[in-house]
Amino acid sequence: MSGKYLVATDQNFKAEVLESDKVALVDFWAAWCGPCMMLGPVIEELAGDYEGKAVIAKVNVDENPNTAAQYGIRSIPTMLVFKNGQVVDQMVGAMPKNMIAKKIDEHIG
């Protein structure tokens, strides 16, 4: 089941991710990044799996340089897990769905 992930931007990041009462997984990506493209379908599946339980978001680093810079994103894909407005976990590189889900679950429970 694939769901609709949040398209996070410099404008909505604070309201949708930092001020959310749910755990948020944010995938920092770019259209020219091969591993990011491979990760795309996984992020969509996670959005479906965690609908109502967590925020699953993607930030295009080319279109939203301020948010990427704010979190020191140097290589993509980078996924950050936020809880109560703070970064609580980080994953760099394309990872299997089960590993990403495990990280999210650690912070939901």
GROMACS .gro file of C-alpha atoms in nm:
model
  109
    1MET     CA    1   0.000   0.000   0.000
    2SER     CA    2   0.149   0.334  -0.097
    3GLY     CA    3   0.035   0.658   0.055
    4LYS     CA    4   0.084   1.024   0.005
    5TYR     CA    5   0.392   1.161   0.169
    6LEU     CA    6   0.415   1.526   0.266
    7VAL     CA    7   0.607   1.749   0.026
    8ALA     CA    8   0.798   1.957   0.279
    9THR     CA    9   0.929   2.299   0.178
   10ASP     CA   10   1.124   2.583   0.336
   11GLN     CA   11   0.782   2.746   0.391
   12ASN     CA   12   0.588   2.459   0.554
   13PHE     CA   13   0.867   2.265   0.731
   14LYS     CA   14   0.820   2.427   1.072
   15ALA     CA   15   0.441   2.383   1.078
   16GLU     CA   16   0.423   2.035   0.920
   17VAL     CA   17   0.733   1.868   1.069
   18LEU     CA   18   0.871   2.055   1.370
   19GLU     CA   19   0.533   2.140   1.523
   20SER     CA   20   0.374   1.802   1.449
   21ASP     CA   21   0.263   1.596   1.747
   22LYS     CA   22   0.376   1.285   1.556
   23VAL     CA   23   0.718   1.141   1.483
   24ALA     CA   24   0.834   1.258   1.138
   25LEU     CA   25   1.065   1.092   0.888
   26VAL     CA   26   1.209   1.346   0.643
   27ASP     CA   27   1.387   1.230   0.328
   28PHE     CA   28   1.624   1.493   0.183
   29TRP     CA   29   1.661   1.419  -0.188
   30ALA     CA   30   1.716   1.563  -0.539
   31ALA     CA   31   1.594   1.466  -0.885
   32TRP     CA   32   1.950   1.409  -1.015
   33CYS     CA   33   2.038   1.165  -0.734
   34GLY     CA   34   2.020   0.797  -0.838
   35PRO     CA   35   1.996   0.647  -0.488
   36CYS     CA   36   1.727   0.906  -0.404
   37MET     CA   37   1.520   0.782  -0.698
   38MET     CA   38   1.556   0.423  -0.575
   39LEU     CA   39   1.439   0.532  -0.230
   40GLY     CA   40   1.130   0.714  -0.365
   41PRO     CA   41   0.896   0.412  -0.384
   42VAL     CA   42   1.007   0.300  -0.036
   43ILE     CA   43   0.914   0.642   0.106
   44GLU     CA   44   0.572   0.618  -0.063
   45GLU     CA   45   0.514   0.273   0.090
   46LEU     CA   46   0.614   0.401   0.433
   47ALA     CA   47   0.371   0.693   0.394
   48GLY     CA   48   0.092   0.438   0.349
   49ASP     CA   49   0.212   0.216   0.631
   50TYR     CA   50   0.240   0.502   0.880
   51GLU     CA   51  -0.067   0.702   0.778
   52GLY     CA   52  -0.208   0.857   1.094
   53LYS     CA   53   0.086   0.731   1.301
   54ALA     CA   54   0.381   0.934   1.170
   55VAL     CA   55   0.457   1.213   0.924
   56ILE     CA   56   0.651   1.090   0.621
   57ALA     CA   57   0.796   1.380   0.425
   58LYS     CA   58   1.035   1.455   0.141
   59VAL     CA   59   1.242   1.773   0.099
   60ASN     CA   60   1.388   1.849  -0.244
   61VAL     CA   61   1.726   2.003  -0.151
   62ASP     CA   62   1.752   2.196  -0.479
   63GLU     CA   63   1.415   2.365  -0.430
   64ASN     CA   64   1.447   2.410  -0.052
   65PRO     CA   65   1.810   2.497   0.023
   66ASN     CA   66   1.734   2.672   0.353
   67THR     CA   67   1.591   2.364   0.524
   68ALA     CA   68   1.871   2.143   0.389
   69ALA     CA   69   2.133   2.392   0.510
   70GLN     CA   70   1.965   2.427   0.851
   71TYR     CA   71   2.020   2.056   0.914
   72GLY     CA   72   2.365   2.038   0.758
   73ILE     CA   73   2.264   1.801   0.479
   74ARG     CA   74   2.589   1.725   0.293
   75SER     CA   75   2.506   1.404   0.111
   76ILE     CA   76   2.178   1.269  -0.017
   77PRO     CA   77   1.970   1.078   0.037
   78THR     CA   78   1.973   1.166   0.406
   79MET     CA   79   1.676   1.080   0.624
   80LEU     CA   80   1.620   1.252   0.955
   81VAL     CA   81   1.373   1.138   1.220
   82PHE     CA   82   1.214   1.421   1.419
   83LYS     CA   83   1.029   1.395   1.749
   84ASN     CA   84   0.895   1.699   1.934
   85GLY     CA   85   1.075   1.927   1.688
   86GLN     CA   86   1.417   1.769   1.748
   87VAL     CA   87   1.630   1.540   1.532
   88VAL     CA   88   1.640   1.206   1.713
   89ASP     CA   89   1.786   0.984   1.442
   90GLN     CA   90   1.969   1.005   1.109
   91MET     CA   91   2.026   0.767   0.819
   92VAL     CA   92   2.247   0.841   0.519
   93GLY     CA   93   2.213   0.658   0.189
   94ALA     CA   94   1.942   0.439   0.043
   95MET     CA   95   1.830   0.180   0.297
   96PRO     CA   96   1.585  -0.110   0.289
   97LYS     CA   97   1.231  -0.037   0.399
   98ASN     CA   98   1.247  -0.262   0.706
   99MET     CA   99   1.552  -0.076   0.843
  100ILE     CA  100   1.385   0.262   0.798
  101ALA     CA  101   1.061   0.134   0.955
  102LYS     CA  102   1.257   0.000   1.253
  103LYS     CA  103   1.404   0.347   1.314
  104ILE     CA  104   1.059   0.509   1.299
  105ASP     CA  105   0.911   0.243   1.529
  106GLU     CA  106   1.186   0.303   1.788
  107HIS     CA  107   1.063   0.661   1.830
  108ILE     CA  108   0.689   0.599   1.806
  109GLY     CA  109   0.682   0.337   2.080
   0.00000   0.00000   0.00000
